[in-house]
PDB file of C-alpha atoms and ligand atoms in Angstrom:
ATOM      1  CA  MET A   1      25.321 108.006-271.153  1.00 92.00           C
ATOM      2  CA  ARG A   2      28.223 110.430-271.302  1.00 96.00           C
ATOM      3  CA  ASN A   3      30.401 111.074-268.257  1.00 98.00           C
ATOM      4  CA  VAL A   4      32.295 114.297-268.795  1.00 98.00           C
ATOM      5  CA  ILE A   5      34.878 115.623-266.350  1.00 98.00           C
ATOM      6  CA  LEU A   6      35.719 119.284-266.725  1.00 98.00           C
ATOM      7  CA  PHE A   7      39.237 119.457-265.363  1.00 98.00           C
ATOM      8  CA  GLY A   8      41.668 122.240-264.559  1.00 98.00           C
ATOM      9  CA  ALA A   9      43.495 124.109-261.833  1.00 98.00           C
ATOM     10  CA  PRO A  10      41.674 126.599-259.562  1.00 97.00           C
ATOM     11  CA  GLY A  11      40.558 129.536-261.696  1.00 97.00           C
ATOM     12  CA  ALA A  12      40.802 127.660-264.996  1.00 98.00           C
ATOM     13  CA  GLY A  13      37.171 128.450-265.787  1.00 97.00           C
ATOM     14  CA  LYS A  14      35.415 125.188-264.957  1.00 98.00           C
ATOM     15  CA  GLY A  15      32.429 126.897-263.336  1.00 96.00           C
ATOM     16  CA  THR A  16      32.124 129.509-266.086  1.00 97.00           C
ATOM     17  CA  GLN A  17      32.297 126.941-268.876  1.00 98.00           C
ATOM     18  CA  SER A  18      29.898 124.614-267.067  1.00 98.00           C
ATOM     19  CA  ALA A  19      27.278 127.370-267.003  1.00 97.00           C
ATOM     20  CA  ILE A  20      27.612 127.924-270.762  1.00 97.00           C
ATOM     21  CA  ILE A  21      27.498 124.192-271.525  1.00 97.00           C
ATOM     22  CA  ARG A  22      24.408 123.685-269.403  1.00 96.00           C
ATOM     23  CA  GLU A  23      22.490 126.234-271.483  1.00 96.00           C
ATOM     24  CA  LYS A  24      23.097 124.102-274.558  1.00 95.00           C
ATOM     25  CA  PHE A  25      23.100 120.517-273.272  1.00 96.00           C
ATOM     26  CA  ASP A  26      20.974 118.638-270.777  1.00 96.00           C
ATOM     27  CA  PHE A  27      23.631 117.446-268.347  1.00 97.00           C
ATOM     28  CA  ALA A  28      23.152 116.431-264.729  1.00 98.00           C
ATOM     29  CA  TYR A  29      25.745 118.789-263.238  1.00 98.00           C
ATOM     30  CA  ILE A  30      27.648 118.524-259.995  1.00 97.00           C
ATOM     31  CA  SER A  31      30.274 120.865-258.599  1.00 98.00           C
ATOM     32  CA  THR A  32      31.657 119.372-255.401  1.00 97.00           C
ATOM     33  CA  GLY A  33      33.035 122.804-254.424  1.00 96.00           C
ATOM     34  CA  GLU A  34      29.582 124.412-254.755  1.00 95.00           C
ATOM     35  CA  ILE A  35      28.002 121.661-252.662  1.00 96.00           C
ATOM     36  CA  LEU A  36      30.591 122.173-249.936  1.00 96.00           C
ATOM     37  CA  ARG A  37      30.003 125.941-249.959  1.00 95.00           C
ATOM     38  CA  ALA A  38      26.238 125.329-249.669  1.00 96.00           C
ATOM     39  CA  GLU A  39      26.848 123.037-246.682  1.00 96.00           C
ATOM     40  CA  ILE A  40      28.958 125.748-245.027  1.00 96.00           C
ATOM     41  CA  LYS A  41      26.139 128.256-245.582  1.00 96.00           C
ATOM     42  CA  LYS A  42      23.622 125.848-244.030  1.00 97.00           C
ATOM     43  CA  GLY A  43      25.930 125.323-241.056  1.00 97.00           C
ATOM     44  CA  SER A  44      25.628 121.541-241.340  1.00 97.00           C
ATOM     45  CA  GLU A  45      28.048 119.158-239.646  1.00 96.00           C
ATOM     46  CA  LEU A  46      29.761 118.546-242.998  1.00 95.00           C
ATOM     47  CA  GLY A  47      29.894 122.287-243.603  1.00 97.00           C
ATOM     48  CA  LYS A  48      31.609 122.894-240.272  1.00 96.00           C
ATOM     49  CA  GLN A  49      34.228 120.249-241.036  1.00 95.00           C
ATOM     50  CA  ALA A  50      34.761 121.455-244.605  1.00 97.00           C
ATOM     51  CA  GLU A  51      35.010 125.165-243.801  1.00 97.00           C
ATOM     52  CA  GLN A  52      38.376 124.993-242.084  1.00 97.00           C
ATOM     53  CA  ILE A  53      39.841 122.665-244.686  1.00 98.00           C
ATOM     54  CA  ILE A  54      38.699 124.912-247.527  1.00 98.00           C
ATOM     55  CA  ASN A  55      39.947 128.091-245.858  1.00 97.00           C
ATOM     56  CA  ARG A  56      43.369 126.469-245.534  1.00 97.00           C
ATOM     57  CA  GLY A  57      43.279 125.547-249.235  1.00 98.00           C
ATOM     58  CA  GLU A  58      43.470 121.830-248.506  1.00 98.00           C
ATOM     59  CA  LEU A  59      41.273 119.007-249.813  1.00 98.00           C
ATOM     60  CA  VAL A  60      38.242 117.471-248.139  1.00 98.00           C
ATOM     61  CA  SER A  61      38.739 113.717-247.647  1.00 98.00           C
ATOM     62  CA  ASP A  62      38.238 111.289-250.530  1.00 98.00           C
ATOM     63  CA  GLU A  63      35.676 109.425-248.442  1.00 98.00           C
ATOM     64  CA  ILE A  64      33.375 112.423-248.026  1.00 97.00           C
ATOM     65  CA  ILE A  65      33.690 113.570-251.620  1.00 98.00           C
ATOM     66  CA  VAL A  66      33.201 110.104-253.110  1.00 98.00           C
ATOM     67  CA  GLY A  67      30.123 109.637-250.913  1.00 96.00           C
ATOM     68  CA  MET A  68      28.611 112.858-252.307  1.00 96.00           C
ATOM     69  CA  ILE A  69      29.370 111.852-255.891  1.00 97.00           C
ATOM     70  CA  LYS A  70      28.044 108.356-255.464  1.00 97.00           C
ATOM     71  CA  SER A  71      24.603 109.493-254.355  1.00 95.00           C
ATOM     72  CA  PHE A  72      24.468 112.176-257.034  1.00 97.00           C
ATOM     73  CA  ILE A  73      25.283 109.772-259.868  1.00 97.00           C
ATOM     74  CA  SER A  74      22.863 107.130-258.562  1.00 96.00           C
ATOM     75  CA  GLU A  75      20.081 109.715-258.456  1.00 97.00           C
ATOM     76  CA  ASN A  76      20.868 110.910-261.998  1.00 97.00           C
ATOM     77  CA  ASN A  77      21.710 107.624-263.633  1.00 96.00           C
ATOM     78  CA  SER A  78      19.469 108.234-266.662  1.00 95.00           C
ATOM     79  CA  LYS A  79      21.293 111.401-267.676  1.00 97.00           C
ATOM     80  CA  ASP A  80      24.569 112.595-269.164  1.00 97.00           C
ATOM     81  CA  LEU A  81      26.908 113.734-266.399  1.00 98.00           C
ATOM     82  CA  LEU A  82      29.036 116.847-266.100  1.00 98.00           C
ATOM     83  CA  LEU A  83      31.515 116.766-263.226  1.00 98.00           C
ATOM     84  CA  ASP A  84      33.182 120.022-262.143  1.00 98.00           C
ATOM     85  CA  GLY A  85      36.001 119.888-259.606  1.00 92.00           C
ATOM     86  CA  PHE A  86      35.907 116.101-259.252  1.00 98.00           C
ATOM     87  CA  PRO A  87      37.949 113.881-259.224  1.00 98.00           C
ATOM     88  CA  ARG A  88      40.706 115.760-257.428  1.00 98.00           C
ATOM     89  CA  THR A  89      42.857 112.765-256.517  1.00 98.00           C
ATOM     90  CA  VAL A  90      43.741 109.499-258.260  1.00 98.00           C
ATOM     91  CA  LYS A  91      41.914 107.681-255.479  1.00 98.00           C
ATOM     92  CA  GLN A  92      38.755 109.611-256.355  1.00 98.00           C
ATOM     93  CA  ALA A  93      39.255 108.796-260.046  1.00 98.00           C
ATOM     94  CA  GLU A  94      39.520 105.100-259.222  1.00 98.00           C
ATOM     95  CA  ALA A  95      36.393 105.288-257.086  1.00 98.00           C
ATOM     96  CA  LEU A  96      34.562 107.033-259.939  1.00 98.00           C
ATOM     97  CA  ASP A  97      35.547 104.232-262.335  1.00 98.00           C
ATOM     98  CA  GLU A  98      34.078 101.745-259.910  1.00 98.00           C
ATOM     99  CA  ILE A  99      30.813 103.707-259.548  1.00 98.00           C
ATOM    100  CA  LEU A 100      30.415 104.083-263.320  1.00 98.00           C
ATOM    101  CA  LYS A 101      31.095 100.388-263.816  1.00 97.00           C
ATOM    102  CA  THR A 102      28.567  99.340-261.176  1.00 97.00           C
ATOM    103  CA  LEU A 103      25.915 101.549-262.767  1.00 96.00           C
ATOM    104  CA  ASN A 104      26.742 100.259-266.245  1.00 96.00           C
ATOM    105  CA  ARG A 105      27.673 103.677-267.524  1.00 96.00           C
ATOM    106  CA  GLY A 106      30.524 104.116-270.034  1.00 95.00           C
ATOM    107  CA  GLU A 107      34.011 105.427-269.280  1.00 96.00           C
ATOM    108  CA  ALA A 108      34.610 108.968-268.071  1.00 98.00           C
ATOM    109  CA  LYS A 109      36.134 111.479-270.512  1.00 98.00           C
ATOM    110  CA  VAL A 110      38.251 114.388-269.329  1.00 98.00           C
ATOM    111  CA  VAL A 111      38.496 117.808-270.898  1.00 98.00           C
ATOM    112  CA  GLU A 112      41.158 120.001-269.324  1.00 98.00           C
ATOM    113  CA  LEU A 113      41.172 123.779-269.517  1.00 98.00           C
ATOM    114  CA  GLU A 114      44.842 124.741-269.669  1.00 98.00           C
ATOM    115  CA  VAL A 115      45.843 128.063-268.153  1.00 98.00           C
ATOM    116  CA  ASN A 116      49.204 129.315-266.827  1.00 97.00           C
ATOM    117  CA  LYS A 117      49.582 129.764-263.085  1.00 96.00           C
ATOM    118  CA  ASP A 118      50.284 133.499-263.177  1.00 96.00           C
ATOM    119  CA  VAL A 119      47.091 134.052-265.161  1.00 98.00           C
ATOM    120  CA  LEU A 120      45.176 131.808-262.740  1.00 98.00           C
ATOM    121  CA  MET A 121      46.413 133.877-259.795  1.00 97.00           C
ATOM    122  CA  GLN A 122      45.280 137.112-261.469  1.00 97.00           C
ATOM    123  CA  ARG A 123      41.862 135.650-262.233  1.00 96.00           C
ATOM    124  CA  LEU A 124      41.329 134.374-258.695  1.00 97.00           C
ATOM    125  CA  LEU A 125      42.380 137.664-257.096  1.00 96.00           C
ATOM    126  CA  LYS A 126      39.965 139.471-259.415  1.00 96.00           C
ATOM    127  CA  ARG A 127      37.209 136.992-258.544  1.00 95.00           C
ATOM    128  CA  ALA A 128      37.889 137.698-254.860  1.00 95.00           C
ATOM    129  CA  GLU A 129      36.879 141.313-255.403  1.00 95.00           C
ATOM    130  CA  ILE A 130      33.651 140.297-257.119  1.00 95.00           C
ATOM    131  CA  GLU A 131      32.523 137.198-255.213  1.00 94.00           C
ATOM    132  CA  GLY A 132      34.359 137.608-251.912  1.00 92.00           C
ATOM    133  CA  ARG A 133      35.193 133.920-251.539  1.00 92.00           C
ATOM    134  CA  LYS A 134      37.253 133.463-248.401  1.00 92.00           C
ATOM    135  CA  ASP A 135      39.637 131.005-250.051  1.00 95.00           C
ATOM    136  CA  ASP A 136      40.458 133.463-252.861  1.00 95.00           C
ATOM    137  CA  ASN A 137      43.321 135.205-251.027  1.00 96.00           C
ATOM    138  CA  GLU A 138      46.941 134.943-252.096  1.00 96.00           C
ATOM    139  CA  THR A 139      48.109 132.622-249.290  1.00 97.00           C
ATOM    140  CA  THR A 140      45.223 130.187-249.705  1.00 97.00           C
ATOM    141  CA  ILE A 141      45.455 130.301-253.497  1.00 97.00           C
ATOM    142  CA  ARG A 142      49.153 129.318-253.251  1.00 98.00           C
ATOM    143  CA  GLU A 143      48.204 126.345-251.077  1.00 98.00           C
ATOM    144  CA  ARG A 144      45.423 125.365-253.508  1.00 98.00           C
ATOM    145  CA  PHE A 145      48.030 125.389-256.300  1.00 98.00           C
ATOM    146  CA  ASN A 146      50.325 123.233-254.125  1.00 98.00           C
ATOM    147  CA  GLN A 147      47.521 120.754-253.508  1.00 98.00           C
ATOM    148  CA  TYR A 148      46.713 120.759-257.200  1.00 98.00           C
ATOM    149  CA  ASP A 149      50.329 120.001-258.167  1.00 98.00           C
ATOM    150  CA  ALA A 150      50.774 117.380-255.441  1.00 98.00           C
ATOM    151  CA  LYS A 151      47.452 115.529-255.718  1.00 98.00           C
ATOM    152  CA  THR A 152      45.277 116.636-258.613  1.00 98.00           C
ATOM    153  CA  ALA A 153      47.617 116.972-261.607  1.00 98.00           C
ATOM    154  CA  ALA A 154      48.154 113.188-261.512  1.00 98.00           C
ATOM    155  CA  VAL A 155      44.468 112.721-262.305  1.00 98.00           C
ATOM    156  CA  ALA A 156      45.187 114.027-265.837  1.00 98.00           C
ATOM    157  CA  ASP A 157      47.885 111.353-266.286  1.00 98.00           C
ATOM    158  CA  TYR A 158      45.475 108.710-265.046  1.00 98.00           C
ATOM    159  CA  TYR A 159      43.048 109.514-267.858  1.00 98.00           C
ATOM    160  CA  LYS A 160      45.800 110.073-270.453  1.00 98.00           C
ATOM    161  CA  LYS A 161      46.849 106.460-269.931  1.00 98.00           C
ATOM    162  CA  LYS A 162      43.290 105.363-270.720  1.00 97.00           C
ATOM    163  CA  ASN A 163      43.152 107.622-273.789  1.00 97.00           C
ATOM    164  CA  SER A 164      40.262 109.456-272.207  1.00 98.00           C
ATOM    165  CA  TYR A 165      41.856 112.878-272.010  1.00 98.00           C
ATOM    166  CA  ILE A 166      41.691 115.996-274.188  1.00 98.00           C
ATOM    167  CA  SER A 167      42.972 119.453-273.354  1.00 98.00           C
ATOM    168  CA  ILE A 168      42.133 122.855-274.736  1.00 98.00           C
ATOM    169  CA  ASP A 169      43.627 126.307-274.316  1.00 98.00           C
ATOM    170  CA  GLY A 170      41.592 127.882-271.534  1.00 98.00           C
ATOM    171  CA  GLU A 171      43.679 131.020-271.382  1.00 98.00           C
ATOM    172  CA  HIS A 172      43.431 132.895-274.670  1.00 97.00           C
ATOM    173  CA  GLY A 173      40.061 134.132-275.801  1.00 96.00           C
ATOM    174  CA  THR A 174      36.803 135.115-274.204  1.00 97.00           C
ATOM    175  CA  PRO A 175      34.748 132.552-272.263  1.00 97.00           C
ATOM    176  CA  GLU A 176      32.450 132.340-275.308  1.00 97.00           C
ATOM    177  CA  GLU A 177      35.372 131.632-277.654  1.00 97.00           C
ATOM    178  CA  ILE A 178      36.690 128.947-275.323  1.00 98.00           C
ATOM    179  CA  SER A 179      33.217 127.441-275.022  1.00 98.00           C
ATOM    180  CA  VAL A 180      33.039 127.013-278.818  1.00 97.00           C
ATOM    181  CA  LYS A 181      36.064 124.689-278.654  1.00 97.00           C
ATOM    182  CA  LEU A 182      34.658 122.868-275.673  1.00 97.00           C
ATOM    183  CA  ILE A 183      31.213 122.375-277.231  1.00 97.00           C
ATOM    184  CA  ASP A 184      32.864 121.061-280.379  1.00 97.00           C
ATOM    185  CA  ILE A 185      34.592 118.396-278.293  1.00 97.00           C
ATOM    186  CA  LEU A 186      31.426 117.536-276.364  1.00 96.00           C
ATOM    187  CA  LYS A 187      29.519 116.975-279.597  1.00 94.00           C
ATOM    188  CA  LYS A 188      32.079 114.370-280.619  1.00 93.00           C
ATOM    189  CA  LEU A 189      32.179 112.524-277.296  1.00 89.00           C
TER     190      LEU A 189
HETATM  191  N1  LIG B 201      37.096 121.076-252.370  1.00 85.24           N
HETATM  192  C1  LIG B 201      37.523 119.807-252.057  1.00 85.24           C
HETATM  193  N2  LIG B 201      37.094 118.765-252.814  1.00 85.24           N
HETATM  194  C2  LIG B 201      36.272 118.941-253.887  1.00 85.24           C
HETATM  195  C3  LIG B 201      35.838 120.237-254.197  1.00 85.24           C
HETATM  196  C4  LIG B 201      36.277 121.290-253.430  1.00 85.24           C
HETATM  197  O1  LIG B 201      38.267 119.607-251.114  1.00 85.24           O
HETATM  198  O2  LIG B 201      35.913 117.939-254.546  1.00 85.24           O
HETATM  199  C5  LIG B 201      37.515 122.206-251.537  1.00 85.24           C
HETATM  200  C6  LIG B 201      38.986 122.539-251.658  1.00 85.24           C
HETATM  201  O3  LIG B 201      39.417 123.041-250.428  1.00 85.24           O
HETATM  202  C7  LIG B 201      38.992 123.625-252.742  1.00 85.24           C
HETATM  203  C8  LIG B 201      37.713 124.389-252.409  1.00 85.24           C
HETATM  204  O4  LIG B 201      36.817 123.383-251.920  1.00 85.24           O
HETATM  205  O5  LIG B 201      40.130 124.433-252.679  1.00 85.24           O
HETATM  206  C9  LIG B 201      37.079 125.130-253.572  1.00 85.24           C
HETATM  207  O6  LIG B 201      36.795 124.241-254.605  1.00 85.24           O
HETATM  208  P1  LIG B 201      36.170 124.727-256.000  1.00 85.24           P
HETATM  209  O7  LIG B 201      36.176 123.543-256.912  1.00 85.24           O
HETATM  210  O8  LIG B 201      34.897 125.405-255.784  1.00 85.24           O
HETATM  211  O9  LIG B 201      37.183 125.838-256.469  1.00 85.24           O
HETATM  212  P2  LIG B 201      38.126 125.917-257.704  1.00 85.24           P
HETATM  213  O10 LIG B 201      39.269 125.001-257.423  1.00 85.24           O
HETATM  214  O11 LIG B 201      37.317 125.500-258.899  1.00 85.24           O
HETATM  215  O12 LIG B 201      38.513 127.358-257.747  1.00 85.24           O
HETATM  216 MG1  LIG B 202      35.148 126.204-259.513  1.00 85.24          MG
END
């Protein structure tokens, strides 16, 4: 079973590309960010904890996120996996390795969507007007970039060392044009 991680900074297009991929392939899909937003909407205990962290642009603890991922993968063990927004720390990547190993799944493969920060900022500010996400304001976006540089960028190096990393240009071209490159890679994985 394939384990595909769609990787990239906030605004890189992970959600957009995931939607296109899911029309063409039968992946079990999980976006940890979407789950957290759903929990906030429900007003659950987790949602209440996560809301403040997300509005500050910080990361929800590895423990909580890994717990969510673990149950999702266990419940979908017969399917190919598409992970959006996870892992966000090296600790999470190590935990994922462990989960995949325990479930006898193969290694995870990472595809990064590469986009420059100034373009990311423009995209997120535009998305704010359309979707009204509370964490899509300039101050919070800056902190999300900081968190990405400090904690998440190292995840790419982690997979590069294992030769499980590919990156594509996520900046130039329409979402459809970018998806062609991505689908090409997925077919070969
Ligand atoms: N978040 C988190 N861990 C995750 C996913 C999301 O802490 O595994 C939080 C974090 O505060 C992040 C926010 O939720 O800034 C939004 O995440 P999402 O992946 O939806 O946004 P993106 O970074 O793709 O714009
Ligand atoms: Mg997203």
